[in-house]
Amino acid sequence: MMSYSLDAILPSPEDGIKGDIFIRCPTTGQPVPTGLHTGTVVFDTLPKIDMRMHCPACQKYHWWDCTRAWVIESAQPS
């Protein structure tokens, strides 16, 4: 059995921009991280399916898809 690393399976962002994927909490209205990072997934390739996440702002579970999310870029080391 061959083993694969995530780096080998998932494409890296072409432009080198890395950041966290956020949604807006429907309860509090605050931007909250989904737990996904553009260093791991390419935002434009996320499927348009509902994904479930535990919200750090209100402690509830929310369903979201990529049409309601955005990327907040991480600070790039200079």
mmCIF file of N, CA, C and O in Angstrom:
data_model
loop_
_atom_site.group_PDB
_atom_site.id
_atom_site.type_symbol
_atom_site.label_atom_id
_atom_site.label_comp_id
_atom_site.label_asym_id
_atom_site.label_seq_id
_atom_site.Cartn_x
_atom_site.Cartn_y
_atom_site.Cartn_z
ATOM 1 N N MET A 1 0.845 -1.182 0.000
ATOM 2 C CA MET A 1 0.000 0.000 0.000
ATOM 3 C C MET A 1 0.891 1.247 0.000
ATOM 4 O O MET A 1 1.799 1.366 0.800
ATOM 5 N N MET A 2 0.605 2.164 -0.908
ATOM 6 C CA MET A 2 1.376 3.411 -0.971
ATOM 7 C C MET A 2 0.750 4.432 -0.044
ATOM 8 O O MET A 2 -0.460 4.490 0.087
ATOM 9 N N SER A 3 1.599 5.216 0.585
ATOM 10 C CA SER A 3 1.067 6.307 1.402
ATOM 11 C C SER A 3 1.288 7.619 0.665
ATOM 12 O O SER A 3 2.250 7.758 -0.088
ATOM 13 N N TYR A 4 0.362 8.545 0.867
ATOM 14 C CA TYR A 4 0.434 9.849 0.218
ATOM 15 C C TYR A 4 0.393 10.936 1.268
ATOM 16 O O TYR A 4 -0.312 10.809 2.262
ATOM 17 N N SER A 5 1.114 12.002 1.030
ATOM 18 C CA SER A 5 1.008 13.159 1.908
ATOM 19 C C SER A 5 -0.045 14.085 1.328
ATOM 20 O O SER A 5 -0.338 14.040 0.128
ATOM 21 N N LEU A 6 -0.632 14.928 2.172
ATOM 22 C CA LEU A 6 -1.609 15.900 1.692
ATOM 23 C C LEU A 6 -0.986 16.813 0.652
ATOM 24 O O LEU A 6 -1.637 17.225 -0.298
ATOM 25 N N ASP A 7 0.295 17.143 0.806
ATOM 26 C CA ASP A 7 0.964 18.025 -0.160
ATOM 27 C C ASP A 7 0.989 17.399 -1.551
ATOM 28 O O ASP A 7 0.934 18.098 -2.552
ATOM 29 N N ALA A 8 1.082 16.083 -1.619
ATOM 30 C CA ALA A 8 1.131 15.413 -2.912
ATOM 31 C C ALA A 8 -0.259 15.309 -3.537
ATOM 32 O O ALA A 8 -0.402 15.314 -4.753
ATOM 33 N N ILE A 9 -1.295 15.220 -2.720
ATOM 34 C CA ILE A 9 -2.658 15.034 -3.220
ATOM 35 C C ILE A 9 -3.339 16.359 -3.541
ATOM 36 O O ILE A 9 -3.970 16.512 -4.570
ATOM 37 N N LEU A 10 -3.231 17.327 -2.640
ATOM 38 C CA LEU A 10 -3.922 18.603 -2.812
ATOM 39 C C LEU A 10 -3.012 19.612 -3.500
ATOM 40 O O LEU A 10 -1.859 19.751 -3.128
ATOM 41 N N PRO A 11 -3.530 20.321 -4.489
ATOM 42 C CA PRO A 11 -2.702 21.329 -5.144
ATOM 43 C C PRO A 11 -2.409 22.498 -4.220
ATOM 44 O O PRO A 11 -3.209 22.834 -3.356
ATOM 45 N N SER A 12 -1.251 23.095 -4.389
ATOM 46 C CA SER A 12 -0.890 24.279 -3.610
ATOM 47 C C SER A 12 -1.420 25.516 -4.304
ATOM 48 O O SER A 12 -1.553 25.520 -5.525
ATOM 49 N N PRO A 13 -1.691 26.575 -3.537
ATOM 50 C CA PRO A 13 -2.118 27.815 -4.185
ATOM 51 C C PRO A 13 -1.045 28.302 -5.154
ATOM 52 O O PRO A 13 0.117 28.388 -4.802
ATOM 53 N N GLU A 14 -1.455 28.588 -6.388
ATOM 54 C CA GLU A 14 -0.518 29.004 -7.431
ATOM 55 C C GLU A 14 0.124 30.337 -7.116
ATOM 56 O O GLU A 14 1.275 30.565 -7.416
ATOM 57 N N ASP A 15 -0.636 31.246 -6.524
ATOM 58 C CA ASP A 15 -0.147 32.603 -6.320
ATOM 59 C C ASP A 15 0.642 32.761 -5.027
ATOM 60 O O ASP A 15 1.151 33.830 -4.753
ATOM 61 N N GLY A 16 0.736 31.710 -4.230
ATOM 62 C CA GLY A 16 1.505 31.790 -2.998
ATOM 63 C C GLY A 16 0.785 32.489 -1.861
ATOM 64 O O GLY A 16 1.323 32.603 -0.774
ATOM 65 N N ILE A 17 -0.443 32.967 -2.087
ATOM 66 C CA ILE A 17 -1.198 33.623 -1.016
ATOM 67 C C ILE A 17 -1.767 32.544 -0.111
ATOM 68 O O ILE A 17 -2.389 31.595 -0.576
ATOM 69 N N LYS A 18 -1.528 32.689 1.175
ATOM 70 C CA LYS A 18 -2.063 31.727 2.132
ATOM 71 C C LYS A 18 -2.921 32.463 3.134
ATOM 72 O O LYS A 18 -2.664 33.619 3.467
ATOM 73 N N GLY A 19 -3.946 31.806 3.598
ATOM 74 C CA GLY A 19 -4.817 32.437 4.565
ATOM 75 C C GLY A 19 -5.839 31.458 5.104
ATOM 76 O O GLY A 19 -5.842 30.285 4.740
ATOM 77 N N ASP A 20 -6.691 31.950 5.958
ATOM 78 C CA ASP A 20 -7.734 31.144 6.576
ATOM 79 C C ASP A 20 -9.068 31.420 5.889
ATOM 80 O O ASP A 20 -9.346 32.545 5.487
ATOM 81 N N ILE A 21 -9.882 30.381 5.778
ATOM 82 C CA ILE A 21 -11.204 30.511 5.170
ATOM 83 C C ILE A 21 -12.209 30.812 6.275
ATOM 84 O O ILE A 21 -12.285 30.083 7.268
ATOM 85 N N PHE A 22 -12.959 31.901 6.106
ATOM 86 C CA PHE A 22 -13.910 32.384 7.109
ATOM 87 C C PHE A 22 -15.333 32.386 6.572
ATOM 88 O O PHE A 22 -15.548 32.480 5.360
ATOM 89 N N ILE A 23 -16.295 32.300 7.510
ATOM 90 C CA ILE A 23 -17.704 32.561 7.213
ATOM 91 C C ILE A 23 -18.212 33.538 8.264
ATOM 92 O O ILE A 23 -17.523 33.804 9.254
ATOM 93 N N ARG A 24 -19.407 34.056 8.059
ATOM 94 C CA ARG A 24 -20.019 34.935 9.056
ATOM 95 C C ARG A 24 -20.962 34.097 9.912
ATOM 96 O O ARG A 24 -21.827 33.407 9.382
ATOM 97 N N CYS A 25 -20.791 34.145 11.236
ATOM 98 C CA CYS A 25 -21.664 33.416 12.159
ATOM 99 C C CYS A 25 -23.077 33.980 12.017
ATOM 100 O O CYS A 25 -23.283 35.181 12.193
ATOM 101 N N PRO A 26 -24.076 33.132 11.699
ATOM 102 C CA PRO A 26 -25.435 33.636 11.546
ATOM 103 C C PRO A 26 -26.064 34.083 12.868
ATOM 104 O O PRO A 26 -27.029 34.841 12.867
ATOM 105 N N THR A 27 -25.500 33.662 13.994
ATOM 106 C CA THR A 27 -26.042 34.036 15.305
ATOM 107 C C THR A 27 -25.478 35.371 15.782
ATOM 108 O O THR A 27 -26.219 36.250 16.198
ATOM 109 N N THR A 28 -24.144 35.533 15.695
ATOM 110 C CA THR A 28 -23.499 36.732 16.226
ATOM 111 C C THR A 28 -23.137 37.756 15.152
ATOM 112 O O THR A 28 -22.875 38.910 15.471
ATOM 113 N N GLY A 29 -23.058 37.310 13.890
ATOM 114 C CA GLY A 29 -22.635 38.199 12.812
ATOM 115 C C GLY A 29 -21.130 38.359 12.718
ATOM 116 O O GLY A 29 -20.631 39.069 11.854
ATOM 117 N N GLN A 30 -20.377 37.696 13.589
ATOM 118 C CA GLN A 30 -18.912 37.812 13.589
ATOM 119 C C GLN A 30 -18.296 36.928 12.506
ATOM 120 O O GLN A 30 -18.795 35.828 12.253
ATOM 121 N N PRO A 31 -17.189 37.374 11.899
ATOM 122 C CA PRO A 31 -16.440 36.470 11.021
ATOM 123 C C PRO A 31 -15.776 35.386 11.873
ATOM 124 O O PRO A 31 -15.198 35.698 12.921
ATOM 125 N N VAL A 32 -15.895 34.139 11.445
ATOM 126 C CA VAL A 32 -15.299 33.031 12.193
ATOM 127 C C VAL A 32 -14.549 32.103 11.233
ATOM 128 O O VAL A 32 -14.977 31.901 10.101
ATOM 129 N N PRO A 33 -13.425 31.550 11.683
ATOM 130 C CA PRO A 33 -12.660 30.641 10.826
ATOM 131 C C PRO A 33 -13.364 29.297 10.686
ATOM 132 O O PRO A 33 -13.958 28.799 11.640
ATOM 133 N N THR A 34 -13.286 28.719 9.486
ATOM 134 C CA THR A 34 -13.897 27.410 9.237
ATOM 135 C C THR A 34 -12.983 26.266 9.653
ATOM 136 O O THR A 34 -13.421 25.131 9.730
ATOM 137 N N GLY A 35 -11.709 26.585 9.878
ATOM 138 C CA GLY A 35 -10.738 25.536 10.167
ATOM 139 C C GLY A 35 -9.980 25.091 8.928
ATOM 140 O O GLY A 35 -9.048 24.304 9.013
ATOM 141 N N LEU A 36 -10.381 25.594 7.752
ATOM 142 C CA LEU A 36 -9.665 25.284 6.518
ATOM 143 C C LEU A 36 -8.734 26.435 6.180
ATOM 144 O O LEU A 36 -9.039 27.588 6.453
ATOM 145 N N HIS A 37 -7.604 26.092 5.562
ATOM 146 C CA HIS A 37 -6.584 27.074 5.209
ATOM 147 C C HIS A 37 -6.261 26.929 3.730
ATOM 148 O O HIS A 37 -6.253 25.816 3.214
ATOM 149 N N THR A 38 -5.972 28.028 3.071
ATOM 150 C CA THR A 38 -5.649 27.955 1.652
ATOM 151 C C THR A 38 -4.283 27.337 1.403
ATOM 152 O O THR A 38 -3.960 27.017 0.273
ATOM 153 N N GLY A 39 -3.486 27.140 2.436
ATOM 154 C CA GLY A 39 -2.245 26.392 2.279
ATOM 155 C C GLY A 39 -2.529 24.906 2.130
ATOM 156 O O GLY A 39 -1.708 24.153 1.636
ATOM 157 N N THR A 40 -3.714 24.459 2.543
ATOM 158 C CA THR A 40 -4.106 23.054 2.473
ATOM 159 C C THR A 40 -5.066 22.802 1.316
ATOM 160 O O THR A 40 -4.985 21.781 0.657
ATOM 161 N N VAL A 41 -5.981 23.727 1.079
ATOM 162 C CA VAL A 41 -6.943 23.580 -0.012
ATOM 163 C C VAL A 41 -6.894 24.822 -0.888
ATOM 164 O O VAL A 41 -6.537 25.904 -0.430
ATOM 165 N N VAL A 42 -7.230 24.661 -2.137
ATOM 166 C CA VAL A 42 -7.324 25.793 -3.047
ATOM 167 C C VAL A 42 -8.770 26.259 -3.006
ATOM 168 O O VAL A 42 -9.676 25.507 -3.353
ATOM 169 N N PHE A 43 -8.983 27.475 -2.541
ATOM 170 C CA PHE A 43 -10.335 27.980 -2.294
ATOM 171 C C PHE A 43 -11.237 27.834 -3.519
ATOM 172 O O PHE A 43 -12.366 27.395 -3.404
ATOM 173 N N ASP A 44 -10.719 28.174 -4.691
ATOM 174 C CA ASP A 44 -11.537 28.121 -5.903
ATOM 175 C C ASP A 44 -11.933 26.709 -6.310
ATOM 176 O O ASP A 44 -12.797 26.544 -7.162
ATOM 177 N N THR A 45 -11.299 25.698 -5.717
ATOM 178 C CA THR A 45 -11.633 24.316 -6.077
ATOM 179 C C THR A 45 -12.534 23.654 -5.045
ATOM 180 O O THR A 45 -12.886 22.489 -5.209
ATOM 181 N N LEU A 46 -12.923 24.376 -3.993
ATOM 182 C CA LEU A 46 -13.828 23.783 -3.006
ATOM 183 C C LEU A 46 -15.154 23.450 -3.670
ATOM 184 O O LEU A 46 -15.695 24.253 -4.430
ATOM 185 N N PRO A 47 -15.702 22.279 -3.383
ATOM 186 C CA PRO A 47 -16.998 21.933 -3.973
ATOM 187 C C PRO A 47 -18.109 22.792 -3.367
ATOM 188 O O PRO A 47 -18.009 23.224 -2.221
ATOM 189 N N LYS A 48 -19.145 23.037 -4.141
ATOM 190 C CA LYS A 48 -20.274 23.839 -3.652
ATOM 191 C C LYS A 48 -21.257 22.922 -2.922
ATOM 192 O O LYS A 48 -22.398 22.742 -3.345
ATOM 193 N N ILE A 49 -20.761 22.325 -1.833
ATOM 194 C CA ILE A 49 -21.595 21.460 -1.004
ATOM 195 C C ILE A 49 -21.594 22.019 0.413
ATOM 196 O O ILE A 49 -20.672 22.723 0.817
ATOM 197 N N ASP A 50 -22.636 21.706 1.162
ATOM 198 C CA ASP A 50 -22.715 22.163 2.544
ATOM 199 C C ASP A 50 -21.734 21.393 3.415
ATOM 200 O O ASP A 50 -21.654 20.166 3.339
ATOM 201 N N MET A 51 -20.993 22.138 4.226
ATOM 202 C CA MET A 51 -20.053 21.552 5.172
ATOM 203 C C MET A 51 -20.438 22.029 6.566
ATOM 204 O O MET A 51 -20.889 23.154 6.736
ATOM 205 N N ARG A 52 -20.230 21.194 7.557
ATOM 206 C CA ARG A 52 -20.618 21.513 8.928
ATOM 207 C C ARG A 52 -19.393 21.910 9.726
ATOM 208 O O ARG A 52 -18.326 21.325 9.578
ATOM 209 N N MET A 53 -19.574 22.912 10.585
ATOM 210 C CA MET A 53 -18.470 23.332 11.447
ATOM 211 C C MET A 53 -18.998 23.756 12.812
ATOM 212 O O MET A 53 -20.147 24.192 12.933
ATOM 213 N N HIS A 54 -18.165 23.609 13.820
ATOM 214 C CA HIS A 54 -18.481 24.106 15.160
ATOM 215 C C HIS A 54 -18.004 25.544 15.231
ATOM 216 O O HIS A 54 -16.857 25.840 14.945
ATOM 217 N N CYS A 55 -18.906 26.446 15.594
ATOM 218 C CA CYS A 55 -18.604 27.876 15.587
ATOM 219 C C CYS A 55 -17.972 28.314 16.907
ATOM 220 O O CYS A 55 -18.563 28.129 17.973
ATOM 221 N N PRO A 56 -16.772 28.928 16.837
ATOM 222 C CA PRO A 56 -16.135 29.412 18.059
ATOM 223 C C PRO A 56 -16.822 30.649 18.642
ATOM 224 O O PRO A 56 -16.636 30.962 19.808
ATOM 225 N N ALA A 57 -17.640 31.340 17.853
ATOM 226 C CA ALA A 57 -18.293 32.563 18.342
ATOM 227 C C ALA A 57 -19.527 32.263 19.187
ATOM 228 O O ALA A 57 -19.743 32.895 20.216
ATOM 229 N N CYS A 58 -20.345 31.289 18.761
ATOM 230 C CA CYS A 58 -21.607 31.028 19.478
ATOM 231 C C CYS A 58 -21.712 29.604 20.015
ATOM 232 O O CYS A 58 -22.695 29.253 20.659
ATOM 233 N N GLN A 59 -20.713 28.775 19.723
ATOM 234 C CA GLN A 59 -20.653 27.386 20.185
ATOM 235 C C GLN A 59 -21.726 26.490 19.564
ATOM 236 O O GLN A 59 -21.980 25.398 20.049
ATOM 237 N N LYS A 60 -22.372 26.943 18.485
ATOM 238 C CA LYS A 60 -23.351 26.119 17.774
ATOM 239 C C LYS A 60 -22.685 25.519 16.545
ATOM 240 O O LYS A 60 -21.556 25.869 16.197
ATOM 241 N N TYR A 61 -23.402 24.620 15.879
ATOM 242 C CA TYR A 61 -22.934 24.075 14.611
ATOM 243 C C TYR A 61 -23.628 24.820 13.481
ATOM 244 O O TYR A 61 -24.819 25.099 13.559
ATOM 245 N N HIS A 62 -22.860 25.159 12.437
ATOM 246 C CA HIS A 62 -23.397 25.841 11.270
ATOM 247 C C HIS A 62 -23.046 25.040 10.019
ATOM 248 O O HIS A 62 -22.025 24.376 9.963
ATOM 249 N N TRP A 63 -23.896 25.147 9.027
ATOM 250 C CA TRP A 63 -23.635 24.596 7.708
ATOM 251 C C TRP A 63 -23.213 25.746 6.809
ATOM 252 O O TRP A 63 -23.783 26.825 6.885
ATOM 253 N N TRP A 64 -22.212 25.532 5.984
ATOM 254 C CA TRP A 64 -21.737 26.577 5.086
ATOM 255 C C TRP A 64 -21.252 25.938 3.789
ATOM 256 O O TRP A 64 -21.015 24.734 3.729
ATOM 257 N N ASP A 65 -21.143 26.756 2.763
ATOM 258 C CA ASP A 65 -20.500 26.325 1.523
ATOM 259 C C ASP A 65 -19.612 27.462 1.032
ATOM 260 O O ASP A 65 -19.633 28.561 1.592
ATOM 261 N N CYS A 66 -18.839 27.188 0.001
ATOM 262 C CA CYS A 66 -17.831 28.152 -0.440
ATOM 263 C C CYS A 66 -18.440 29.441 -0.983
ATOM 264 O O CYS A 66 -17.752 30.452 -1.046
ATOM 265 N N THR A 67 -19.729 29.442 -1.339
ATOM 266 C CA THR A 67 -20.337 30.675 -1.845
ATOM 267 C C THR A 67 -20.577 31.690 -0.732
ATOM 268 O O THR A 67 -20.798 32.857 -1.002
ATOM 269 N N ARG A 68 -20.522 31.235 0.527
ATOM 270 C CA ARG A 68 -20.721 32.134 1.667
ATOM 271 C C ARG A 68 -19.442 32.313 2.474
ATOM 272 O O ARG A 68 -19.483 32.703 3.639
ATOM 273 N N ALA A 69 -18.310 32.022 1.878
ATOM 274 C CA ALA A 69 -17.025 32.087 2.590
ATOM 275 C C ALA A 69 -16.063 33.002 1.856
ATOM 276 O O ALA A 69 -16.265 33.358 0.698
ATOM 277 N N TRP A 70 -15.002 33.397 2.562
ATOM 278 C CA TRP A 70 -13.946 34.216 1.961
ATOM 279 C C TRP A 70 -12.636 33.893 2.659
ATOM 280 O O TRP A 70 -12.611 33.254 3.698
ATOM 281 N N VAL A 71 -11.537 34.352 2.053
ATOM 282 C CA VAL A 71 -10.198 34.098 2.597
ATOM 283 C C VAL A 71 -9.664 35.379 3.222
ATOM 284 O O VAL A 71 -9.735 36.444 2.631
ATOM 285 N N ILE A 72 -9.137 35.252 4.433
ATOM 286 C CA ILE A 72 -8.392 36.338 5.067
ATOM 287 C C ILE A 72 -6.928 35.925 5.017
ATOM 288 O O ILE A 72 -6.544 34.913 5.595
ATOM 289 N N GLU A 73 -6.159 36.704 4.265
ATOM 290 C CA GLU A 73 -4.752 36.365 4.051
ATOM 291 C C GLU A 73 -3.950 36.417 5.336
ATOM 292 O O GLU A 73 -4.158 37.289 6.165
ATOM 293 N N SER A 74 -3.026 35.472 5.455
ATOM 294 C CA SER A 74 -2.087 35.473 6.568
ATOM 295 C C SER A 74 -0.993 36.487 6.275
ATOM 296 O O SER A 74 -0.697 36.774 5.116
ATOM 297 N N ALA A 75 -0.402 37.025 7.317
ATOM 298 C CA ALA A 75 0.738 37.942 7.133
ATOM 299 C C ALA A 75 1.887 37.169 6.496
ATOM 300 O O ALA A 75 2.225 36.076 6.941
ATOM 301 N N GLN A 76 2.441 37.719 5.452
ATOM 302 C CA GLN A 76 3.561 37.081 4.771
ATOM 303 C C GLN A 76 4.872 37.514 5.430
ATOM 304 O O GLN A 76 5.064 38.697 5.652
ATOM 305 N N PRO A 77 5.756 36.561 5.737
ATOM 306 C CA PRO A 77 7.049 36.971 6.286
ATOM 307 C C PRO A 77 7.835 37.767 5.259
ATOM 308 O O PRO A 77 7.818 37.446 4.081
ATOM 309 N N SER A 78 8.508 38.838 5.694
ATOM 310 C CA SER A 78 9.241 39.672 4.730
ATOM 311 C C SER A 78 10.701 39.311 4.678
ATOM 312 O O SER A 78 11.209 38.612 5.451
#
